[in-house]
Short mmCIF file of C-alpha atoms and ligand atoms in Angstrom, two decimals:
data_model
loop_
_atom_site.label_atom_id
_atom_site.label_comp_id
_atom_site.label_asym_id
_atom_site.label_seq_id
_atom_site.Cartn_x
_atom_site.Cartn_y
_atom_site.Cartn_z
CA MET A 1 -13.97 23.67 17.96
CA VAL A 2 -15.66 20.68 16.34
CA GLN A 3 -19.37 21.23 15.82
CA GLN A 4 -21.03 17.87 16.41
CA VAL A 5 -23.81 16.42 14.28
CA SER A 6 -26.77 15.99 16.54
CA THR A 7 -27.77 12.39 15.95
CA GLY A 8 -29.64 11.93 19.23
CA THR A 9 -33.07 12.61 17.66
CA ILE A 10 -32.39 11.02 14.31
CA GLN A 11 -35.15 8.59 13.40
CA ASP A 12 -33.81 7.18 10.20
CA GLN A 13 -31.02 7.35 7.69
CA ASN A 14 -32.55 10.28 5.82
CA ASP A 15 -32.36 12.40 8.93
CA LEU A 16 -28.76 11.33 9.39
CA VAL A 17 -27.89 12.24 5.81
CA GLU A 18 -29.57 15.63 6.21
CA ALA A 19 -27.73 16.23 9.47
CA LEU A 20 -24.42 15.39 7.78
CA ARG A 21 -25.25 17.62 4.82
CA SER A 22 -25.93 20.58 7.03
CA GLY A 23 -22.98 19.87 9.33
CA LEU A 24 -20.23 19.29 6.78
CA ASP A 25 -18.42 21.74 4.52
CA GLY A 26 -17.68 18.84 2.16
CA GLN A 27 -20.06 16.81 0.00
CA VAL A 28 -22.38 14.02 1.15
CA LEU A 29 -23.39 11.58 -1.62
CA THR A 30 -26.22 9.07 -1.51
CA ALA A 31 -27.07 6.21 -3.88
CA ASP A 32 -28.81 8.54 -6.36
CA HIS A 33 -25.59 10.51 -7.00
CA ALA A 34 -23.65 9.82 -10.23
CA GLU A 35 -20.36 9.37 -8.35
CA TYR A 36 -21.67 7.10 -5.58
CA ASP A 37 -20.92 3.82 -7.38
CA GLU A 38 -17.36 4.79 -8.24
CA ALA A 39 -16.73 5.87 -4.65
CA ARG A 40 -17.88 2.56 -3.13
CA THR A 41 -16.07 0.32 -5.66
CA PRO A 42 -12.58 -0.83 -4.66
CA PHE A 43 -9.68 -1.46 -7.03
CA PHE A 44 -10.10 -5.18 -6.25
CA PRO A 45 -13.92 -5.49 -5.95
CA VAL A 46 -13.95 -8.67 -3.90
CA LYS A 47 -17.03 -7.06 -2.37
CA ILE A 48 -18.90 -3.79 -3.00
CA GLY A 49 -20.75 -2.30 -0.05
CA LYS A 50 -23.86 -0.12 0.00
CA PRO A 51 -22.89 2.81 2.20
CA VAL A 52 -25.70 4.86 3.72
CA ALA A 53 -23.75 7.88 2.51
CA VAL A 54 -20.34 8.77 1.13
CA GLU A 55 -18.79 11.80 2.81
CA ARG A 56 -16.11 13.83 1.08
CA PRO A 57 -14.60 15.96 3.86
CA LYS A 58 -12.98 19.33 3.21
CA HIS A 59 -10.87 19.25 6.37
CA ALA A 60 -10.24 17.38 9.60
CA ASP A 61 -13.27 18.92 11.35
CA ASP A 62 -15.55 17.43 8.67
CA VAL A 63 -13.94 14.04 9.31
CA ALA A 64 -14.52 14.53 13.04
CA ARG A 65 -18.23 15.16 12.42
CA VAL A 66 -18.58 11.89 10.49
CA VAL A 67 -16.62 10.00 13.15
CA ASP A 68 -18.99 11.43 15.79
CA ALA A 69 -22.01 10.41 13.71
CA ALA A 70 -20.75 6.85 13.32
CA ARG A 71 -20.01 6.58 17.02
CA ARG A 72 -23.42 7.88 18.04
CA THR A 73 -25.46 5.87 15.53
CA GLY A 74 -23.44 2.66 15.72
CA LEU A 75 -23.15 2.59 11.92
CA PRO A 76 -19.94 0.99 10.60
CA LEU A 77 -17.31 3.52 9.62
CA ILE A 78 -15.40 2.92 6.41
CA VAL A 79 -12.34 4.94 5.44
CA ARG A 80 -11.22 5.06 1.84
CA SER A 81 -8.13 6.65 0.36
CA GLY A 82 -6.96 5.01 -2.88
CA ALA A 83 -9.18 1.90 -2.40
CA HIS A 84 -6.34 -0.48 -3.35
CA HIS A 85 -6.35 -2.83 -0.37
CA ALA A 86 -6.72 -6.38 -1.69
CA ALA A 87 -9.29 -7.22 1.00
CA ALA A 88 -11.50 -4.28 -0.09
CA HIS A 89 -11.48 -2.58 3.31
CA SER A 90 -12.44 0.65 1.53
CA THR A 91 -16.06 -0.35 1.03
CA GLY A 92 -18.92 -1.33 3.34
CA ASP A 93 -22.46 -0.63 4.43
CA GLY A 94 -22.17 2.25 6.89
CA LEU A 95 -20.70 5.74 6.59
CA LEU A 96 -17.93 5.82 4.00
CA ILE A 97 -15.41 8.64 4.28
CA ASP A 98 -13.87 9.19 0.84
CA LEU A 99 -10.63 10.99 1.63
CA ARG A 100 -9.82 11.92 -1.96
CA SER A 101 -11.19 15.41 -1.30
CA LEU A 102 -8.26 15.93 1.12
CA ASN A 103 -5.83 16.72 -1.66
CA ASN A 104 -3.83 19.73 -0.44
CA LEU A 105 -0.09 19.67 -0.88
CA ASP A 106 2.05 22.23 0.87
CA ILE A 107 5.71 21.91 -0.11
CA ASP A 108 8.62 23.51 1.76
CA VAL A 109 11.20 23.20 -1.01
CA ALA A 110 14.13 24.63 0.95
CA GLY A 111 13.37 22.59 4.06
CA GLN A 112 12.65 19.44 1.98
CA THR A 113 9.40 18.63 3.74
CA ALA A 114 5.74 18.66 2.69
CA TRP A 115 2.32 18.39 4.31
CA VAL A 116 0.34 16.11 2.01
CA GLY A 117 -3.42 15.46 2.08
CA ALA A 118 -4.12 11.80 2.84
CA GLY A 119 -6.46 11.43 -0.14
CA LEU A 120 -3.79 11.87 -2.80
CA THR A 121 -2.32 9.03 -4.82
CA ALA A 122 1.37 8.19 -5.13
CA ARG A 123 1.32 9.41 -8.73
CA GLU A 124 -0.25 12.76 -7.85
CA VAL A 125 2.33 13.42 -5.15
CA ALA A 126 5.25 12.25 -7.30
CA TRP A 127 4.33 14.56 -10.18
CA ALA A 128 3.70 17.53 -7.85
CA LEU A 129 7.19 17.12 -6.35
CA ALA A 130 8.95 16.38 -9.66
CA PRO A 131 9.49 20.02 -10.75
CA HIS A 132 11.45 20.57 -7.52
CA GLY A 133 13.61 17.47 -8.02
CA LEU A 134 12.13 16.08 -4.79
CA ALA A 135 10.32 12.83 -3.96
CA VAL A 136 8.76 10.72 -1.23
CA GLY A 137 9.19 6.99 -1.77
CA PHE A 138 5.81 5.28 -1.94
CA GLY A 139 5.28 1.96 -3.78
CA ASP A 140 5.56 0.72 -7.34
CA THR A 141 2.12 1.80 -8.55
CA GLY A 142 0.92 5.36 -9.06
CA SER A 143 -2.79 4.83 -8.41
CA VAL A 144 -2.26 3.51 -4.86
CA GLY A 145 -3.51 5.91 -2.19
CA ILE A 146 -0.85 7.36 0.08
CA GLY A 147 -3.27 6.94 3.01
CA GLY A 148 -3.34 3.16 3.18
CA LEU A 149 0.15 2.70 1.80
CA THR A 150 1.79 4.97 4.37
CA LEU A 151 -0.15 3.63 7.36
CA GLY A 152 0.85 0.05 6.47
CA GLY A 153 4.55 0.86 5.96
CA GLY A 154 5.26 1.64 2.32
CA ILE A 155 7.92 -0.32 0.44
CA GLY A 156 8.95 0.91 -2.99
CA PHE A 157 11.65 2.07 -5.37
CA LEU A 158 13.34 4.41 -2.89
CA SER A 159 13.09 2.32 0.30
CA ARG A 160 16.56 0.76 0.14
CA LEU A 161 18.08 4.21 -0.32
CA HIS A 162 15.86 6.50 1.76
CA GLY A 163 13.86 4.14 4.00
CA MET A 164 10.26 3.00 3.95
CA THR A 165 7.50 5.58 3.61
CA ILE A 166 6.91 5.46 7.38
CA ASP A 167 10.59 6.24 7.99
CA ASN A 168 9.99 9.56 6.23
CA VAL A 169 6.82 10.55 8.09
CA LEU A 170 7.68 13.48 10.36
CA ALA A 171 4.19 14.24 11.66
CA ALA A 172 0.53 13.55 10.97
CA GLU A 173 -2.88 15.07 11.59
CA ILE A 174 -5.33 12.45 12.83
CA VAL A 175 -8.95 12.35 13.97
CA THR A 176 -9.40 9.77 16.73
CA ALA A 177 -12.51 7.82 17.75
CA ASP A 178 -13.58 10.50 20.23
CA GLY A 179 -13.74 13.04 17.40
CA ARG A 180 -10.64 14.96 18.49
CA VAL A 181 -8.16 16.30 15.96
CA HIS A 182 -4.51 15.73 16.96
CA THR A 183 -1.23 16.73 15.41
CA ILE A 184 1.27 14.06 16.38
CA ASP A 185 4.98 13.46 15.93
CA HIS A 186 7.95 12.00 17.82
CA GLU A 187 7.34 14.42 20.75
CA GLN A 188 3.56 14.87 20.75
CA GLU A 189 1.72 11.62 21.54
CA PRO A 190 4.68 9.42 20.56
CA ASP A 191 2.81 6.14 21.19
CA LEU A 192 0.09 7.09 18.74
CA PHE A 193 2.73 8.32 16.29
CA TRP A 194 4.56 4.99 16.63
CA ALA A 195 1.35 3.01 16.06
CA ILE A 196 0.28 4.76 12.87
CA ARG A 197 3.66 4.02 11.29
CA GLY A 198 2.77 0.46 10.29
CA GLY A 199 -0.40 -0.16 12.31
CA GLY A 200 -2.77 0.80 9.47
CA GLY A 201 -6.06 2.66 9.89
CA ASN A 202 -6.72 1.26 13.37
CA TYR A 203 -6.10 4.47 15.32
CA GLY A 204 -8.15 7.09 13.54
CA VAL A 205 -8.48 8.89 10.25
CA VAL A 206 -5.23 10.49 9.17
CA THR A 207 -6.10 13.62 7.25
CA LYS A 208 -2.57 14.67 6.30
CA PHE A 209 1.02 13.53 6.64
CA ARG A 210 4.19 15.60 6.91
CA TYR A 211 6.93 13.86 4.93
CA ARG A 212 10.67 14.33 4.69
CA LEU A 213 11.50 14.71 1.00
CA ALA A 214 14.51 13.21 -0.72
CA ARG A 215 16.39 14.87 -3.54
CA VAL A 216 15.71 12.67 -6.57
CA PRO A 217 16.22 14.82 -9.66
CA GLN A 218 16.22 11.90 -12.10
CA VAL A 219 16.36 8.12 -12.08
CA TYR A 220 17.27 5.41 -14.53
CA GLY A 221 14.07 3.45 -14.57
CA GLY A 222 11.64 1.35 -16.51
CA THR A 223 10.75 -2.21 -17.34
CA LEU A 224 13.35 -4.89 -17.97
CA ILE A 225 11.89 -8.21 -19.13
CA LEU A 226 14.12 -11.22 -18.65
CA PRO A 227 13.52 -14.87 -19.55
CA ALA A 228 12.34 -16.77 -16.47
CA THR A 229 14.44 -19.79 -15.51
CA PRO A 230 15.52 -21.03 -12.08
CA ALA A 231 18.98 -19.59 -12.79
CA THR A 232 17.80 -16.12 -13.89
CA ILE A 233 15.44 -15.82 -10.92
CA ALA A 234 18.22 -16.80 -8.49
CA ARG A 235 20.80 -14.56 -10.15
CA LEU A 236 18.40 -11.60 -10.11
CA ALA A 237 17.83 -12.03 -6.38
CA GLN A 238 21.62 -12.16 -5.87
CA VAL A 239 22.28 -9.06 -8.01
CA CYS A 240 19.62 -7.13 -6.09
CA ALA A 241 21.07 -8.17 -2.73
CA GLU A 242 24.60 -7.17 -3.73
CA ALA A 243 23.58 -3.91 -5.41
CA ASP A 244 24.16 -0.41 -4.14
CA ASP A 245 21.18 0.86 -2.09
CA ALA A 246 20.40 3.24 -4.96
CA LEU A 247 19.34 0.30 -7.15
CA THR A 248 15.94 -1.28 -6.56
CA VAL A 249 14.36 -3.89 -8.77
CA ILE A 250 10.75 -4.99 -8.34
CA PRO A 251 10.34 -8.28 -10.22
CA THR A 252 7.25 -10.33 -10.95
CA VAL A 253 7.56 -13.80 -12.44
CA MET A 254 4.47 -14.23 -14.60
CA PRO A 255 3.20 -14.82 -18.13
CA ALA A 256 3.97 -11.55 -19.98
CA PRO A 257 0.69 -9.63 -19.60
CA PRO A 258 -1.38 -8.08 -22.38
CA MET A 259 0.03 -4.56 -22.18
CA PRO A 260 0.39 -2.20 -25.14
CA PHE A 261 4.19 -1.91 -24.88
CA ILE A 262 4.70 -5.70 -24.90
CA PRO A 263 4.77 -7.19 -28.43
CA ALA A 264 2.01 -9.74 -29.06
CA GLU A 265 4.50 -12.59 -29.63
CA ILE A 266 5.92 -12.11 -26.11
CA GLN A 267 2.56 -11.89 -24.34
CA GLY A 268 1.82 -15.12 -22.48
CA GLN A 269 5.50 -16.23 -22.32
CA MET A 270 6.76 -16.93 -18.78
CA VAL A 271 9.07 -14.01 -17.97
CA ILE A 272 10.49 -11.92 -15.18
CA MET A 273 8.84 -8.50 -15.50
CA ALA A 274 11.25 -6.38 -13.52
CA VAL A 275 10.65 -2.70 -12.89
CA VAL A 276 14.00 -1.07 -12.26
CA CYS A 277 14.89 2.15 -10.47
CA TYR A 278 18.44 3.43 -10.08
CA ALA A 279 18.31 6.65 -8.04
CA GLY A 280 22.04 7.21 -7.60
CA ASP A 281 24.64 9.28 -9.42
CA SER A 282 23.74 9.29 -13.13
CA GLY A 283 27.42 8.90 -14.06
CA GLN A 284 27.39 5.50 -12.33
CA ALA A 285 24.04 4.33 -13.72
CA GLU A 286 25.20 2.23 -16.65
CA GLU A 287 27.74 0.47 -14.45
CA ALA A 288 25.14 -0.14 -11.73
CA LEU A 289 22.70 -1.59 -14.26
CA ARG A 290 25.27 -3.79 -16.04
CA PRO A 291 24.94 -6.87 -13.73
CA LEU A 292 21.18 -6.85 -14.33
CA ARG A 293 21.56 -6.75 -18.09
CA GLU A 294 24.15 -9.54 -17.91
CA ILE A 295 21.79 -12.00 -16.19
CA ALA A 296 20.47 -13.03 -19.60
CA THR A 297 19.77 -11.34 -22.91
CA PRO A 298 16.75 -9.20 -22.04
CA VAL A 299 13.48 -9.94 -23.81
CA MET A 300 12.83 -6.17 -23.57
CA ASP A 301 14.89 -3.39 -22.05
CA LEU A 302 13.09 -0.10 -21.53
CA VAL A 303 15.34 1.19 -18.73
CA GLN A 304 16.30 4.80 -19.43
CA PRO A 305 16.72 8.20 -17.73
CA MET A 306 13.38 9.59 -16.58
CA PRO A 307 11.81 11.63 -13.81
CA TYR A 308 11.09 9.42 -10.78
CA ALA A 309 7.39 10.27 -11.20
CA ALA A 310 7.31 8.62 -14.64
CA LEU A 311 7.78 5.27 -12.88
CA MET A 312 4.34 5.85 -11.35
CA ASP A 313 2.64 5.99 -14.75
CA GLU A 314 2.82 2.33 -15.76
CA GLU A 315 0.36 -0.14 -14.21
CA LEU A 316 -0.12 -3.86 -14.53
CA PRO A 317 -3.62 -4.99 -15.60
CA PHE A 318 -4.99 -5.90 -12.17
CA ARG A 319 -7.75 -3.32 -11.69
CA GLY A 320 -11.17 -4.91 -11.34
CA HIS A 321 -9.81 -8.44 -10.81
CA PRO A 322 -9.96 -9.51 -7.14
CA MET A 323 -6.97 -11.64 -6.23
CA ALA A 324 -6.18 -14.56 -3.98
CA ILE A 325 -2.89 -13.41 -2.49
CA ARG A 326 -0.47 -14.80 0.06
CA ASN A 327 2.60 -12.88 1.21
CA MET A 328 5.56 -13.72 3.41
CA PHE A 329 9.24 -13.08 3.96
CA LEU A 330 12.08 -15.30 2.72
CA ASP A 331 15.76 -15.62 3.64
CA HIS A 332 17.01 -16.45 0.18
CA ILE A 333 16.01 -17.15 -3.41
CA ASP A 334 18.36 -19.68 -4.98
CA GLU A 335 17.86 -21.90 -8.04
CA SER A 336 15.79 -24.40 -6.12
CA VAL A 337 13.42 -21.61 -5.01
CA GLY A 338 13.40 -20.37 -8.63
CA ALA A 339 12.39 -23.87 -9.77
CA THR A 340 9.60 -24.02 -7.16
CA ILE A 341 8.28 -20.67 -8.40
CA LEU A 342 8.25 -21.79 -12.04
CA GLU A 343 6.74 -25.20 -11.29
CA GLY A 344 4.00 -23.49 -9.29
CA LEU A 345 3.26 -21.01 -12.07
CA ASP A 346 3.19 -23.85 -14.63
CA ARG A 347 0.61 -25.70 -12.53
CA SER A 348 -1.81 -22.76 -12.63
CA ASP A 349 -4.35 -22.52 -15.44
CA SER A 350 -5.13 -18.87 -14.60
CA TRP A 351 -4.52 -16.05 -17.11
CA LEU A 352 -2.50 -14.09 -14.56
CA PRO A 353 -0.74 -16.22 -11.94
CA LEU A 354 2.23 -14.41 -10.48
CA VAL A 355 5.03 -14.51 -7.96
CA HIS A 356 6.29 -11.09 -6.97
CA PHE A 357 9.37 -10.53 -4.84
CA ARG A 358 11.37 -7.66 -3.47
CA VAL A 359 14.89 -7.76 -2.13
CA LEU A 360 14.77 -5.42 0.86
CA GLY A 361 17.77 -4.56 3.03
CA GLY A 362 19.52 -1.18 2.72
CA ALA A 363 17.93 1.65 4.69
CA ILE A 364 14.90 -0.54 5.50
CA SER A 365 17.09 -2.81 7.61
CA ARG A 366 18.99 0.00 9.32
CA VAL A 367 15.91 1.00 11.36
CA ALA A 368 15.38 -0.90 14.62
CA PRO A 369 12.53 -3.48 14.47
CA ASP A 370 10.75 -1.76 17.37
CA ALA A 371 11.17 1.82 16.11
CA THR A 372 7.92 1.62 14.14
CA ALA A 373 5.08 -0.89 13.91
CA TYR A 374 6.76 -2.53 10.88
CA ALA A 375 8.83 -5.19 12.69
CA HIS A 376 10.27 -7.20 9.79
CA ARG A 377 13.31 -4.97 9.36
CA LYS A 378 15.78 -7.84 9.25
CA SER A 379 13.87 -9.90 6.67
CA PRO A 380 15.85 -9.73 3.43
CA ILE A 381 13.14 -10.65 0.91
CA MET A 382 9.40 -10.15 0.72
CA VAL A 383 7.39 -12.30 -1.66
CA PHE A 384 3.77 -12.76 -2.62
CA VAL A 385 1.97 -15.32 -4.70
CA ALA A 386 -1.28 -14.22 -6.34
CA ARG A 387 -3.81 -15.02 -8.99
CA PRO A 388 -7.26 -13.65 -9.87
CA LEU A 389 -10.17 -15.14 -7.96
CA GLU A 390 -12.64 -14.78 -10.78
CA ASP A 391 -11.81 -17.86 -12.91
CA ASP A 392 -12.25 -20.35 -10.04
CA GLU A 393 -12.23 -18.99 -6.51
CA LEU A 394 -11.53 -22.27 -4.74
CA ALA A 395 -8.78 -23.26 -7.18
CA ALA A 396 -7.24 -19.80 -6.86
CA ARG A 397 -7.11 -20.03 -3.07
CA GLN A 398 -5.76 -23.56 -3.11
CA TRP A 399 -3.08 -22.81 -5.68
CA THR A 400 -1.97 -19.69 -3.84
CA GLU A 401 -1.75 -21.45 -0.50
CA GLU A 402 0.03 -24.49 -1.93
CA LEU A 403 2.68 -22.45 -3.66
CA ALA A 404 3.14 -20.23 -0.60
CA THR A 405 3.58 -23.36 1.52
CA ALA A 406 6.16 -24.71 -0.93
CA LEU A 407 8.10 -21.43 -0.71
CA TYR A 408 7.88 -21.08 3.09
CA GLN A 409 11.31 -20.89 4.78
CA GLY A 410 10.32 -20.95 8.43
CA TYR A 411 9.61 -17.29 9.28
CA ASN A 412 5.92 -16.74 9.92
CA GLY A 413 5.74 -13.09 8.89
CA ALA A 414 3.48 -11.06 6.63
CA TYR A 415 3.52 -7.52 5.25
CA VAL A 416 0.23 -5.92 6.22
CA ASN A 417 -0.12 -3.94 2.98
CA PHE A 418 -0.19 -7.16 0.97
CA LEU A 419 -2.68 -9.07 3.12
CA GLY A 420 -5.56 -10.35 1.04
CA PRO A 421 -9.24 -11.21 1.37
CA HIS A 422 -8.54 -14.56 3.12
CA ASP A 423 -5.98 -13.29 5.62
CA GLY A 424 -8.24 -12.35 8.53
CA ASP A 425 -6.23 -14.67 10.79
CA ARG A 426 -2.77 -13.34 9.90
CA ILE A 427 -2.58 -10.28 12.14
CA GLU A 428 -0.02 -12.02 14.41
CA ALA A 429 2.13 -12.72 11.36
CA ALA A 430 1.97 -9.07 10.34
CA TYR A 431 2.73 -7.84 13.86
CA PRO A 432 4.91 -10.34 15.70
CA GLY A 433 5.21 -10.58 19.49
CA GLU A 434 5.65 -7.32 21.38
CA THR A 435 4.71 -5.25 18.32
CA LEU A 436 1.13 -6.56 18.43
CA ALA A 437 0.99 -6.29 22.22
CA ARG A 438 2.03 -2.62 22.05
CA LEU A 439 -0.34 -1.92 19.14
CA ARG A 440 -3.19 -3.40 21.18
CA ARG A 441 -2.33 -1.23 24.20
CA VAL A 442 -2.30 1.93 22.06
CA LYS A 443 -5.56 0.81 20.46
CA ALA A 444 -7.12 0.45 23.92
CA SER A 445 -6.09 4.04 24.75
CA TYR A 446 -7.32 5.66 21.55
CA ASP A 447 -10.09 3.40 20.23
CA PRO A 448 -11.33 1.20 23.10
CA THR A 449 -14.62 0.34 21.34
CA ASN A 450 -12.88 -0.56 18.07
CA LEU A 451 -14.72 2.04 16.01
CA PHE A 452 -11.98 1.75 13.37
CA ARG A 453 -12.34 -1.93 12.56
CA ASN A 454 -12.88 -1.99 8.78
CA ASN A 455 -9.20 -2.77 8.28
CA ASP A 456 -6.58 -5.38 9.18
CA ASN A 457 -7.93 -5.17 12.64
CA ILE A 458 -5.94 -4.77 15.84
CA ARG A 459 -8.25 -5.44 18.76
CA PRO A 460 -7.91 -3.25 21.86
CA ALA A 461 -5.96 -4.86 24.71
C1 FAD B 501 -1.47 -2.57 -7.82
C2 FAD B 501 -0.97 -2.43 -6.40
C3 FAD B 501 0.36 -2.14 -6.17
C4 FAD B 501 0.85 -2.01 -4.87
N1 FAD B 501 2.16 -1.72 -4.66
C5 FAD B 501 2.63 -1.52 -3.42
C6 FAD B 501 3.99 -1.21 -3.18
O1 FAD B 501 4.79 -1.13 -4.10
N2 FAD B 501 4.40 -1.03 -1.90
C7 FAD B 501 3.55 -1.13 -0.84
O2 FAD B 501 4.00 -0.92 0.28
N3 FAD B 501 2.25 -1.43 -1.03
C8 FAD B 501 1.79 -1.64 -2.29
N4 FAD B 501 0.48 -1.99 -2.48
C9 FAD B 501 -0.36 -2.25 -1.32
C10 FAD B 501 -0.99 -0.96 -0.83
O3 FAD B 501 -0.03 -0.21 -0.10
C11 FAD B 501 -2.16 -1.31 0.12
O4 FAD B 501 -3.14 -1.99 -0.62
C12 FAD B 501 -2.75 -0.06 0.75
O5 FAD B 501 -3.65 -0.46 1.75
C13 FAD B 501 -3.45 0.78 -0.29
O6 FAD B 501 -3.80 2.01 0.23
P1 FAD B 501 -5.07 2.77 -0.37
O7 FAD B 501 -5.19 4.04 0.34
O8 FAD B 501 -4.99 2.78 -1.86
O9 FAD B 501 -6.21 1.73 -0.03
P2 FAD B 501 -7.58 1.79 0.79
O10 FAD B 501 -8.19 0.47 0.43
O11 FAD B 501 -8.32 3.02 0.53
O12 FAD B 501 -7.09 1.79 2.28
C14 FAD B 501 -6.43 0.70 2.85
C15 FAD B 501 -6.72 0.61 4.34
O13 FAD B 501 -6.20 1.77 4.98
C16 FAD B 501 -7.25 2.52 5.58
N5 FAD B 501 -6.96 3.93 5.30
C17 FAD B 501 -6.61 4.46 4.12
N6 FAD B 501 -6.33 5.76 4.26
C18 FAD B 501 -6.51 6.04 5.56
C19 FAD B 501 -6.36 7.22 6.33
N7 FAD B 501 -5.94 8.35 5.79
N8 FAD B 501 -6.63 7.17 7.66
C20 FAD B 501 -7.03 5.99 8.22
N9 FAD B 501 -7.17 4.85 7.55
C21 FAD B 501 -6.91 4.88 6.22
C22 FAD B 501 -8.52 2.02 4.94
O14 FAD B 501 -9.61 2.14 5.80
C23 FAD B 501 -8.19 0.57 4.68
O15 FAD B 501 -8.37 -0.19 5.85
C24 FAD B 501 -0.03 -2.14 -3.78
C25 FAD B 501 -1.38 -2.44 -4.01
C26 FAD B 501 -1.85 -2.57 -5.30
C27 FAD B 501 -3.28 -2.89 -5.52
#
């Protein structure tokens, strides 16, 4: 039974904080606490809110008490997992639930499933599963929170082989706007279960996910840096499209960034920084990787056998630099698209302009577009154009939009997890047609007053 915080007599925020402190098993931090600033600061600090309090729940009932308090007081409710969303939805001025305290992991090794606390990061989960030779596919970066990543879809190194993250969610525990705790799956509240697989944080606070685990004892992975020309970009896209589902390459065309493993003489050169993951039979790995290595003489080749989790350890130097970002789906990347990418990058005077693309297909495309709230199953390539906002915000926005327009191939789609700070009007692109209509109907059933709105917001029907 959820014990509710009595906010009816609360006169001011101090009373509210005291009520939360006495009602919660977890911590409640205010501005005088040493960890308050870290908790309210997103990975991309395009804004930093001043929450009345940061709550660190111990369990779903704690979350329910904060949800009740927000509903009764009218204070905005902010939900934070890994704080990586580019629009900084993880910060704000109301009650901020910091889910990182929900970090339990309960692995059923024989059954190849796990209940995973929604406050963990991709890296933490990957390393916890590594000793068992098991994995859940999240994204390409270890510090991303599994909360936001899973709710938006989750596309990463294992998606072509084992499906998107949402395709491996078997059940979830969620606290809805009325403060109720539900356990949902394909049979129990299937509409809500459908909506949280792609519909983001619009439906409640997910406190844990149950994932199907894949057997991934070892991968051939690491960074492969190739020279960037229209021909190498086009050939890379072709190799990725023709590859076995076990091979995924996540390339970014950019000036080689200042990272310790990149020699100083290469830093700043326009390259394709490709992170490679081959998760198939190790006996076939060299053969599977050969077409990649034949695209051009690599500038650097660090691809080697490693635990899948080790791929989560490397990070590009984005933290702390808010980005202008524009994402979409393409049909093809040929030499003319490669030339457009390079011309666009050449036109930018930023220190970190980039064009990132992913060849999708495989298991992603074998799921029906209406089976989850991620509807772009048939789109073969996802791309985003980005550059830091800090050097010149207006120039960054203009450059990003111009290059995205030059790359546009007629499909007005967007991947919700890569929406940025200027994408408030792109919800129809993220959720085309009937997907948005259904999401709005489910929203009306579970959150008719739009309590969960600090996100890529789906308004109730
Ligand atoms: C460096 C970097 C690399 C990335 N790589 C990939 C990638 O390879 N593949 C990919 O698919 N995405 C990738 N992303 C995008 C990432 O999936 C999204 O930014 C995602 O929203 C991050 O989740 P989070 O929990 O870290 O962020 P947060 O900012 O904490 O949360 C994002 C949104 O989800 C909500 N939310 C989070 N957890 C919950 C929860 N448990 N219940 C309810 N609502 C919740 C928040 O309120 C917020 O609206 C990357 C992002 C970055 C910055």
